CSV table of C-alpha atoms in Angstrom, one decimal:
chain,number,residue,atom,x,y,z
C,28,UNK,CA,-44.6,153.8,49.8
C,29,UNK,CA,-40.8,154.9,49.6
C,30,UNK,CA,-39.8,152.7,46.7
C,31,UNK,CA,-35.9,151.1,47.5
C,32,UNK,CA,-32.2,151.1,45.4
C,33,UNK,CA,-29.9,148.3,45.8
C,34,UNK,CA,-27.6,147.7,48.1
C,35,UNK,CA,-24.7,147.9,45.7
C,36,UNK,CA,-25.8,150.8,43.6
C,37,UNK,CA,-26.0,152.8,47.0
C,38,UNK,CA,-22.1,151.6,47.7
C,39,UNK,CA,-20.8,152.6,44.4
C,40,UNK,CA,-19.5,155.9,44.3
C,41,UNK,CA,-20.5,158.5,42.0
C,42,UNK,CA,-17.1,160.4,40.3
C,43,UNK,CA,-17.1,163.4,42.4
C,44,UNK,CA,-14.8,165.0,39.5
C,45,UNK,CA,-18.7,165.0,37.4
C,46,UNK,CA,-19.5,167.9,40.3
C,47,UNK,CA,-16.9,169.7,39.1
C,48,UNK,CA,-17.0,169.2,34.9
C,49,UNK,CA,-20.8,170.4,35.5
C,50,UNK,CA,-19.9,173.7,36.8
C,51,UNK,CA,-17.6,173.9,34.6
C,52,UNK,CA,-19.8,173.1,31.9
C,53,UNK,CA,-22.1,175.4,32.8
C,54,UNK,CA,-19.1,178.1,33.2
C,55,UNK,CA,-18.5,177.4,29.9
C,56,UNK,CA,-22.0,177.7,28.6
C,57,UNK,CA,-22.2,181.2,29.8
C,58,UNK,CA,-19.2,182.0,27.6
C,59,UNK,CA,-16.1,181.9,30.1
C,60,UNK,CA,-12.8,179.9,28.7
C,61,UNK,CA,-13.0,177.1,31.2
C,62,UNK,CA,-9.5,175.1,30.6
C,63,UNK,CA,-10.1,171.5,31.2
C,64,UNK,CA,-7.6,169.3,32.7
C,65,UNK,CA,-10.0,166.7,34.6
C,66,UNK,CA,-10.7,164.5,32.2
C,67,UNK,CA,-8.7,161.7,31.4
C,68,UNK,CA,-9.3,161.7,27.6
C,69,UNK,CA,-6.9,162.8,24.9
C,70,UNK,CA,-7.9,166.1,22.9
C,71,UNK,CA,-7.0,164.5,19.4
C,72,UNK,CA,-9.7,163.3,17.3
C,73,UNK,CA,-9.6,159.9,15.8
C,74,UNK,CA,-7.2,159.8,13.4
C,75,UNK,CA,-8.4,159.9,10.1
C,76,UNK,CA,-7.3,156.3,8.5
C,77,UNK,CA,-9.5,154.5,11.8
C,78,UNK,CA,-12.4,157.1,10.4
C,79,UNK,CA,-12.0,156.0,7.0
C,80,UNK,CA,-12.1,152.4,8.1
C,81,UNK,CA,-15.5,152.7,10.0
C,82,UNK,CA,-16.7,154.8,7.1
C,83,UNK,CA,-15.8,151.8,4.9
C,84,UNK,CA,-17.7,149.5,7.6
C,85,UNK,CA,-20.9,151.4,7.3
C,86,UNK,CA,-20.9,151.8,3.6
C,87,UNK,CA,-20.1,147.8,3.2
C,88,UNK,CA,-23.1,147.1,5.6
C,89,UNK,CA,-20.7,146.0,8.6
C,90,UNK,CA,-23.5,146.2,10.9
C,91,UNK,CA,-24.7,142.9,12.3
C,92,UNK,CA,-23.4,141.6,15.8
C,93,UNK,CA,-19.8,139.9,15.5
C,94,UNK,CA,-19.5,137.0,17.2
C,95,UNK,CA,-18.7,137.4,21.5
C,96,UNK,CA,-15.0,137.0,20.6
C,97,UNK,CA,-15.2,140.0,18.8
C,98,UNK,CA,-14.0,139.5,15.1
C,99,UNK,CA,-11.2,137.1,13.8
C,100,UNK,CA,-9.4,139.4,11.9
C,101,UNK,CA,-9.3,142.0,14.5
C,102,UNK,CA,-7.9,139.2,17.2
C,103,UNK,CA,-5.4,138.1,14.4
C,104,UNK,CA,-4.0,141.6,14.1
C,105,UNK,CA,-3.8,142.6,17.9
C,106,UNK,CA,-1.8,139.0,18.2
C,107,UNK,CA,0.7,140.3,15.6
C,108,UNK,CA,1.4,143.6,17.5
C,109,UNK,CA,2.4,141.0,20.3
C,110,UNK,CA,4.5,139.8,18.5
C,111,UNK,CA,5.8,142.8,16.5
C,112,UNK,CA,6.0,145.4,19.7
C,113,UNK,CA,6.8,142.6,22.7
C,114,UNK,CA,8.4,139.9,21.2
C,115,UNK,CA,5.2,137.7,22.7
C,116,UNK,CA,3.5,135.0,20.7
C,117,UNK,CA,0.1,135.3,21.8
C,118,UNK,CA,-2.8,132.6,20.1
C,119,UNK,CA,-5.2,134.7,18.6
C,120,UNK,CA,-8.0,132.4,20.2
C,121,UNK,CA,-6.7,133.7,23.8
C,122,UNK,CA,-8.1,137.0,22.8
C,123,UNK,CA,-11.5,138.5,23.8
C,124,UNK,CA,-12.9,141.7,22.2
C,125,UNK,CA,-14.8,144.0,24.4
C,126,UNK,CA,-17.2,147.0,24.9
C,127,UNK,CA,-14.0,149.3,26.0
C,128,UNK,CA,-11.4,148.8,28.5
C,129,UNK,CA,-14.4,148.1,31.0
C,130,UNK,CA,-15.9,145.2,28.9
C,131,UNK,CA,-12.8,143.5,29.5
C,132,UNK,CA,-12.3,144.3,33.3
C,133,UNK,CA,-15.9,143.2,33.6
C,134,UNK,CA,-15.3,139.7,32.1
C,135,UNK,CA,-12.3,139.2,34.2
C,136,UNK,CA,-13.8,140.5,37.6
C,137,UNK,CA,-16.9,138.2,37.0
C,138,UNK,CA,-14.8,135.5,36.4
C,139,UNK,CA,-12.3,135.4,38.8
C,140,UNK,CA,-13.9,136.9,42.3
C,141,UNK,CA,-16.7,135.4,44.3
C,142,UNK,CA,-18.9,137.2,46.2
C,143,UNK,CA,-17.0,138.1,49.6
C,144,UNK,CA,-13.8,137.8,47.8
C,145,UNK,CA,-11.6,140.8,46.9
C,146,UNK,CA,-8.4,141.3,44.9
C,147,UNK,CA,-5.6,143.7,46.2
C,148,UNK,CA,-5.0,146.9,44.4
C,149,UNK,CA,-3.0,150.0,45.2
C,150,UNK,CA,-4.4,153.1,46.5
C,151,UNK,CA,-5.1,155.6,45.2
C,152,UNK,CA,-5.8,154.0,41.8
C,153,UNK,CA,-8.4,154.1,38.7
C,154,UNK,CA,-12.2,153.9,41.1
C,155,UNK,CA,-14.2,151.9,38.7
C,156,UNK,CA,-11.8,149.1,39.0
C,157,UNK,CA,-13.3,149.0,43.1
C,158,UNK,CA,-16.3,149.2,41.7
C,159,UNK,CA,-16.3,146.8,39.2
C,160,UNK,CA,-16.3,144.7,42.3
C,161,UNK,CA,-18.6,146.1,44.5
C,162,UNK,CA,-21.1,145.0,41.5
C,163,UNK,CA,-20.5,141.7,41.2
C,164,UNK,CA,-20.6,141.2,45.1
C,165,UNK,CA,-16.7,141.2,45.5
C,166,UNK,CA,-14.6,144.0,46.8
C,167,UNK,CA,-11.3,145.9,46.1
C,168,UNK,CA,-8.6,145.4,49.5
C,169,UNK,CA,-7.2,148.9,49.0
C,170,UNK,CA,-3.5,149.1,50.0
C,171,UNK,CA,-2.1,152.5,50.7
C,172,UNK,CA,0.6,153.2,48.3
C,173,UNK,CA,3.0,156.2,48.1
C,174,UNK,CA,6.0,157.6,46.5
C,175,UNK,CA,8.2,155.2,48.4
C,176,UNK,CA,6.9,152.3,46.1
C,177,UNK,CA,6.1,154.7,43.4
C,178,UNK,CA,1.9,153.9,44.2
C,179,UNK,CA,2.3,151.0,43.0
C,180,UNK,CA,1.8,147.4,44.2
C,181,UNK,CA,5.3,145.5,45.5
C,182,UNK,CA,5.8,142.0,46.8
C,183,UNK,CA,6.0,142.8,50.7
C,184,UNK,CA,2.7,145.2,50.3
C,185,UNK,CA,1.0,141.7,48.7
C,186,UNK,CA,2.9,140.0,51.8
C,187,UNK,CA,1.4,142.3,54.2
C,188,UNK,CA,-2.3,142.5,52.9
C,189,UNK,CA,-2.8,139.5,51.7
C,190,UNK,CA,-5.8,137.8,53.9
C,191,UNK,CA,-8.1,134.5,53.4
C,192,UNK,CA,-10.4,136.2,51.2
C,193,UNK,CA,-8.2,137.7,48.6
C,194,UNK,CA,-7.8,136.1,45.4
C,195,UNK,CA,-5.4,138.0,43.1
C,196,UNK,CA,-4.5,141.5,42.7
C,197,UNK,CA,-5.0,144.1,40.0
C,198,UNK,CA,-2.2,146.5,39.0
C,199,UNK,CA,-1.9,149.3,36.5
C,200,UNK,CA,1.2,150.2,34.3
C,201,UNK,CA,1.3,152.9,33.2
C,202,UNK,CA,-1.4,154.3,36.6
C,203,UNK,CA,-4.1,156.3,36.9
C,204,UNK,CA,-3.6,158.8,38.7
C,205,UNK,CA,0.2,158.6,38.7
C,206,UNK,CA,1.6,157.7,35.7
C,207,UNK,CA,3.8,155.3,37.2
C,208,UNK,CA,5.3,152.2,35.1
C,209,UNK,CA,5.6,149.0,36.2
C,210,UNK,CA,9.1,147.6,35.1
C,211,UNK,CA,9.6,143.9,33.8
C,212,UNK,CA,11.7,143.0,37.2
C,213,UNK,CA,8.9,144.2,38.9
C,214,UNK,CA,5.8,142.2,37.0
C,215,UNK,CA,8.0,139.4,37.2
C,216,UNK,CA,8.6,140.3,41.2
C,217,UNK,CA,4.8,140.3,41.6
C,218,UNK,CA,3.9,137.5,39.4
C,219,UNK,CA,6.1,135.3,41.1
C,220,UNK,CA,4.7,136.6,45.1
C,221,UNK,CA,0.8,135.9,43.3
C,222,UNK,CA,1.5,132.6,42.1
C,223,UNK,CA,3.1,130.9,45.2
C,224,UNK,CA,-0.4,132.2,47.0
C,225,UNK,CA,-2.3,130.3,44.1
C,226,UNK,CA,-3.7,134.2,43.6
C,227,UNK,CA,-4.2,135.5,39.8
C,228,UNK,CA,-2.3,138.7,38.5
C,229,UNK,CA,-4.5,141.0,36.3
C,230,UNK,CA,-2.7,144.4,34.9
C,231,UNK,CA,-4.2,147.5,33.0
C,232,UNK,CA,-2.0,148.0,30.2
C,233,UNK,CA,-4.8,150.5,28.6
C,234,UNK,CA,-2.4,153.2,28.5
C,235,UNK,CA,0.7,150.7,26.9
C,236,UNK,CA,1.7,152.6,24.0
C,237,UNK,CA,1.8,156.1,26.1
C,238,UNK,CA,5.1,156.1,27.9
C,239,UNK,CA,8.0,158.2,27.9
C,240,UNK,CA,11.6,157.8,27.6
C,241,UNK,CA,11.2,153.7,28.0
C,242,UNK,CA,8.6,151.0,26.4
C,243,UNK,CA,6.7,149.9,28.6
C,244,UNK,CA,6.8,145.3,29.1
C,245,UNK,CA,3.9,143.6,28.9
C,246,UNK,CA,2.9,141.7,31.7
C,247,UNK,CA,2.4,138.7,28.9
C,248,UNK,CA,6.7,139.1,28.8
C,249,UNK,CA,6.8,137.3,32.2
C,250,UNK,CA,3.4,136.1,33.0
C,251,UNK,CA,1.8,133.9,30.4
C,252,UNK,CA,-1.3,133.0,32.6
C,253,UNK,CA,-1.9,136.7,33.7
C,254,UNK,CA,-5.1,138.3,32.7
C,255,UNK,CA,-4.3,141.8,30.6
C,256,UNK,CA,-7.2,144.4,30.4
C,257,UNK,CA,-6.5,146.9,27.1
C,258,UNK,CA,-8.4,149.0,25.3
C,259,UNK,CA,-8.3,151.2,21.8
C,260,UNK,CA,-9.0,154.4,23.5
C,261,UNK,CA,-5.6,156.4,25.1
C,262,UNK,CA,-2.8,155.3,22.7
C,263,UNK,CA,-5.1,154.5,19.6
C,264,UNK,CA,-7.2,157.5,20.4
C,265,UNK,CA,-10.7,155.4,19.8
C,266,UNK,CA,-12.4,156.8,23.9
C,267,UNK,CA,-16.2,157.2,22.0
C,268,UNK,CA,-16.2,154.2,20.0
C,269,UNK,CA,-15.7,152.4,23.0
C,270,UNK,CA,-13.8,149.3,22.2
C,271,UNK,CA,-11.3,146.9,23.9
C,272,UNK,CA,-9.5,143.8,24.6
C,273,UNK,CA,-8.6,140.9,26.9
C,274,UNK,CA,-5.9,138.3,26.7
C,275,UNK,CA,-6.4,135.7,29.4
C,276,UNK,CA,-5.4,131.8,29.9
C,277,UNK,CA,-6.7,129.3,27.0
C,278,UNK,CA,-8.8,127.5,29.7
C,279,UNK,CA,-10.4,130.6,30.8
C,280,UNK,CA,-11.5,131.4,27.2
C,281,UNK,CA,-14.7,129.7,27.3
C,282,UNK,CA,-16.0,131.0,30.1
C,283,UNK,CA,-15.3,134.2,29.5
C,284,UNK,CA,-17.5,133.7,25.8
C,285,UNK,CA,-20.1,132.7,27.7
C,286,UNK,CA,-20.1,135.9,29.8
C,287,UNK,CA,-19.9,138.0,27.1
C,288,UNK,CA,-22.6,136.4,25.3
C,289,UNK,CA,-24.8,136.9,27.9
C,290,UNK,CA,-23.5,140.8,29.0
C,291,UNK,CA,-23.7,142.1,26.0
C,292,UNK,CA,-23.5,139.9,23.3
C,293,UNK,CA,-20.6,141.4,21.1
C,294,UNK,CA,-18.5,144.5,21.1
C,295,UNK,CA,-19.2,147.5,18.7
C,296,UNK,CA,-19.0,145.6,14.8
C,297,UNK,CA,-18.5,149.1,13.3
C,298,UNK,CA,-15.5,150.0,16.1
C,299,UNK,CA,-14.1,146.5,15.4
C,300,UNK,CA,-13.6,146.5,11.6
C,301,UNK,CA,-12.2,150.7,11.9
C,302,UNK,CA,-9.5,149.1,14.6
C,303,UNK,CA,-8.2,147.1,11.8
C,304,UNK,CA,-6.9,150.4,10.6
C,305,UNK,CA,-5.2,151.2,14.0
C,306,UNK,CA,-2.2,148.5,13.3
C,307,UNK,CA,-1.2,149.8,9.8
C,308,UNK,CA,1.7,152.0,9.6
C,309,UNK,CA,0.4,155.5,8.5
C,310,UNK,CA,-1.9,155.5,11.6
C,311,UNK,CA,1.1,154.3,14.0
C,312,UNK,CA,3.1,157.3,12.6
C,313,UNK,CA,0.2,159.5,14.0
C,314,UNK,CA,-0.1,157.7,17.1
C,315,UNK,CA,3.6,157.7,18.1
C,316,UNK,CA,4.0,161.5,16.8
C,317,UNK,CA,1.1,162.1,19.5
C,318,UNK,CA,3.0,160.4,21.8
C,319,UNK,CA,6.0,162.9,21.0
C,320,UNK,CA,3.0,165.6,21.7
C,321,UNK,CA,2.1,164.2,25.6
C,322,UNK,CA,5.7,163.7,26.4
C,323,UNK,CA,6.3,167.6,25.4
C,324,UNK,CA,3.2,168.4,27.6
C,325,UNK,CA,4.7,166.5,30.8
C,326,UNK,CA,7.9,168.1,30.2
C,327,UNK,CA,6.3,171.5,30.3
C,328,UNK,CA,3.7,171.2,33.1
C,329,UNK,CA,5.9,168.8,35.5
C,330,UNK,CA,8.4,171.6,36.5
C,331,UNK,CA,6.0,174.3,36.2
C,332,UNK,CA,3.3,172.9,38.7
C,333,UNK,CA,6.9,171.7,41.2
C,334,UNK,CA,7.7,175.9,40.8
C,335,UNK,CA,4.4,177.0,41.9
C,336,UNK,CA,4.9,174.5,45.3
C,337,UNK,CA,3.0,171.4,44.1
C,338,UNK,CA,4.8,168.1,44.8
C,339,UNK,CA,4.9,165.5,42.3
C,340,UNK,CA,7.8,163.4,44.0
C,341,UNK,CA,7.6,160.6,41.1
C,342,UNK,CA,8.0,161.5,37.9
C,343,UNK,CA,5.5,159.8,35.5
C,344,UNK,CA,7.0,157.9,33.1
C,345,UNK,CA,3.8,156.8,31.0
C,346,UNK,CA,-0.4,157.9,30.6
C,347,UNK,CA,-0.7,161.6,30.5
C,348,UNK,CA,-1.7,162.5,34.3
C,349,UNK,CA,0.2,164.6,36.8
C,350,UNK,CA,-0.7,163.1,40.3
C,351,UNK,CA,0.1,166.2,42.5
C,352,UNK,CA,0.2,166.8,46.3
C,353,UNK,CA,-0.9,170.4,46.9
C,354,UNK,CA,-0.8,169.9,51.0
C,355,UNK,CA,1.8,173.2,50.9
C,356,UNK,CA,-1.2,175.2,50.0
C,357,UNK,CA,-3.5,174.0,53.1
C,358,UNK,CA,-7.0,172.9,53.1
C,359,UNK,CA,-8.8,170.4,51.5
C,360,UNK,CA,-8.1,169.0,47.8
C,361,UNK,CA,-11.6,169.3,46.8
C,362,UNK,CA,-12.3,172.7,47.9
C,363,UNK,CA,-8.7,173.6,46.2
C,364,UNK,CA,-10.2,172.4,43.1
C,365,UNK,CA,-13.7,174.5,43.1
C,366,UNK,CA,-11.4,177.3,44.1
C,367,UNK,CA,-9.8,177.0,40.6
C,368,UNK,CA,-13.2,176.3,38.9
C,369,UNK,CA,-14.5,179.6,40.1
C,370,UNK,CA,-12.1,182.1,40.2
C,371,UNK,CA,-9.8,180.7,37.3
C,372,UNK,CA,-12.0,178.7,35.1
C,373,UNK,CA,-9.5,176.0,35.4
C,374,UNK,CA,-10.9,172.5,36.2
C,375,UNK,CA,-8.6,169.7,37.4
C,376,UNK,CA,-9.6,166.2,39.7
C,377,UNK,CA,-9.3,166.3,43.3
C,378,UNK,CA,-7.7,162.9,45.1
C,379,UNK,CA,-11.1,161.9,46.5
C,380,UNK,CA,-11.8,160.1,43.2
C,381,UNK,CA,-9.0,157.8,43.3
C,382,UNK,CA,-9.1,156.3,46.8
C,383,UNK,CA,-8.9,156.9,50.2
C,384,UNK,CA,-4.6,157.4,50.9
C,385,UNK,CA,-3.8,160.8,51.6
C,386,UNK,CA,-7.0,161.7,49.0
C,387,UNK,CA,-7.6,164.9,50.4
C,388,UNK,CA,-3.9,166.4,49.8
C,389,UNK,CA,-3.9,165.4,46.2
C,390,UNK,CA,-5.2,166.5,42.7
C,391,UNK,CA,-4.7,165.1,39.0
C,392,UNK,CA,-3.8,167.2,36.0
C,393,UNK,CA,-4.6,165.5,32.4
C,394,UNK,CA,-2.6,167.1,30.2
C,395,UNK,CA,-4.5,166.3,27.8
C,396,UNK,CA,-4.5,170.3,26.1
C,397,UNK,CA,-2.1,171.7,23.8
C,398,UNK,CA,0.8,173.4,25.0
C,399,UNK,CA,-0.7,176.8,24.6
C,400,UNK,CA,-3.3,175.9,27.0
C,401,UNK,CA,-1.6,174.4,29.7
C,402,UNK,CA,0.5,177.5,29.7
C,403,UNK,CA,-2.2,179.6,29.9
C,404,UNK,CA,-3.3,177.3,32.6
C,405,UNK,CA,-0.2,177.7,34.7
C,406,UNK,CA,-0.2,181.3,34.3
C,407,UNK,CA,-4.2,181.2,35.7
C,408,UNK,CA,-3.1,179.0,38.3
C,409,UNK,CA,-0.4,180.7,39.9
C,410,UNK,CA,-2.7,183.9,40.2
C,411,UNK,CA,-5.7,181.6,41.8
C,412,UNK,CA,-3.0,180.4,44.3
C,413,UNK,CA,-2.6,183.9,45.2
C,414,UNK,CA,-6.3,184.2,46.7
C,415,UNK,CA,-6.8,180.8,47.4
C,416,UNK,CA,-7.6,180.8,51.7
C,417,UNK,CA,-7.9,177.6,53.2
């Protein structure tokens, strides 16, 4: 007998970009210089006073589960950068600490969509947040979004979409793929179009902290009953100890405990008490000098991929992703990207992973490598394009 999957693990999509980072593992493994650009996470280690801190955790026996909340001190501090970097007064009680970025968009997506019910987000966007649906027997209302709104989410696209079944909507600022900021008129623009529907807002500030030539608003500026997803891993550079946040509406507070007591009980205790470190001042010099580091990257790769023919028609202001239309060079996106893989040993995403718009005329760099690299990458690219055949 032919044992069965669910219904919902069959409709969740696999990250086709894992294809790719496999061969180019095994590239790798077989001693070529595979230069990776596909993966969305930052190539600095930890910085060291965080390591110290969780060093310090593990020594003082900081090991038992915190409380679902996550751990007071920790909520207290991420309160005071409110305060300190957005002029917002947040209670420290609002505040939820979470397994990653994804703990938090969990929590909200379970508590704010019914099965059948769907929030509107802009395609192409980040594909877990879809899928963070699809599990809990919602759905994502994907609204194509190009350059003309800067893929992102406006007023008359919430106007046009919005349908019986749709509860709220999720935005990113900065985006992923794009890179794209959301500016305070336009959270307030949104905000305002959300709330006469009775629908929630929910924004992805995970990459707040990561912007470039501008500081980014907090949705929390505008919108004090929004639901904010954050996380310690772009900006504080924490991706492996997977930690993160959620600032949501007092009265939503206790049911979102009781969801994270049952999901999955606490977040990380050791991650929580080396996050302490992440607000003092010697590890924001680090972080903001590394923010000096991805805006010199963007600066470099932005006008080199636009002279090889790519089209990047909005310049990312914020996250460290070049969202690129290579439709000059013909074919398809992903077979564009195994081209590079194989002849070039350079690995970037192809559009298929972030939606459905225009997916197959797109790819994403991370530039996420040091300058040296992502020179030697353009230099690698511009010969691949040479015998690249649609």
């Amino acid at each position: 007998m032919t044992k069965s999957f669910s219904a919902r693990s069959r409709a969740i999509e696999p990250f086709h970009v894992m294809a790719l980072l496999a061969r180019a593992n095994q590239l790798q493994a077989a001693g070529h210089d595979v230069i990776h650009l596909e993966i969305g996470e930052p190539d600095f280690t930890t910085a060291e006073p965080i390591v110290q801190a969780g060093q310090a955790a593990l020594a003082n026996g900081n090991t038992r589960y915190t409380a679902a909340r996550g751990l007071p001190e920790l909520r207290e501090a991420i309160a005071e950068f409110y305060a300190k970097r957005y002029a917002v007064n947040i209670d420290p009680e609002r505040i939820m600490i979470t397994p990653g970025g994804s703990g938090a968009l969990l929590l909200t997506s379970a508590l704010l969509v019914d099965p059948g019910k769907h929030w509107l987000m802009a395609d192409p966007g980040y594909p877990c947040n879809r899928h963070f649906l699809r599990l809990i027997e919602g759905a994502a209302q994907l609204v194509p979004a190009g350059p003309q709104t800067r893929y992102q989410l406006t007023p008359e696209l919430v106007d046009a979409h919005w349908t019986q079944d749709s509860v709220g909507a999720l935005v990113a600022s900065p985006a992923n793929p794009t890179g794209t900021v959301l500016h305070r008129d336009e959270l307030e623009a949104l905000s305002r179009s959300l709330s006469t529907r009775g629908g929630h807002l929910v924004v992805d500030e995970i990459y707040h902290g990561l912007t470039y030539g501008l500081d980014a608003a907090s949705v929390l500026e505008v919108d004090d009953e929004a639901f904010v997803l954050n996380s310690f891993s772009k900006y504080f550079g924490m991706t492996g100890w997977r930690l993160g946040w959620l600032v949501a509406p007092s009265e939503a507070i206790p049911e979102l405990e009781k969801l994270a007591q049952n999901l999955y009980i606490s977040a990380p205790t050791i991650a929580q008490h080396a996050a302490l470190a992440c607000f003092k001042p010697d590890a924001i010099e680090i972080f903001e000098a590394r923010r000096t580091a991805f805006q010199q990257r963007r600066d470099f790769l932005l006008p080199a991929l636009r002279a090889l023919g790519f089209k990047v028609e909005v310049e990312p202001e914020g996250a460290f992703y070049l969202y690129a239309d290579m439709s000059a060079f013909g074919g398809d996106a992903y077979a564009f990207c195994q081209h590079f893989i194989e002849t070039e040993h350079v690995a970037f995403t192809p559009g298929l992973d972030f939606g459905r718009y225009r997916a197959g005329q797109h790819v994403r760099f991370a530039y996420t490598q040091s300058l040296p690299r992502l020179e030697e990458a353009v230099t690698r690219i511009a010969r691949g394009l040479k015998t690249w055949r649609p």
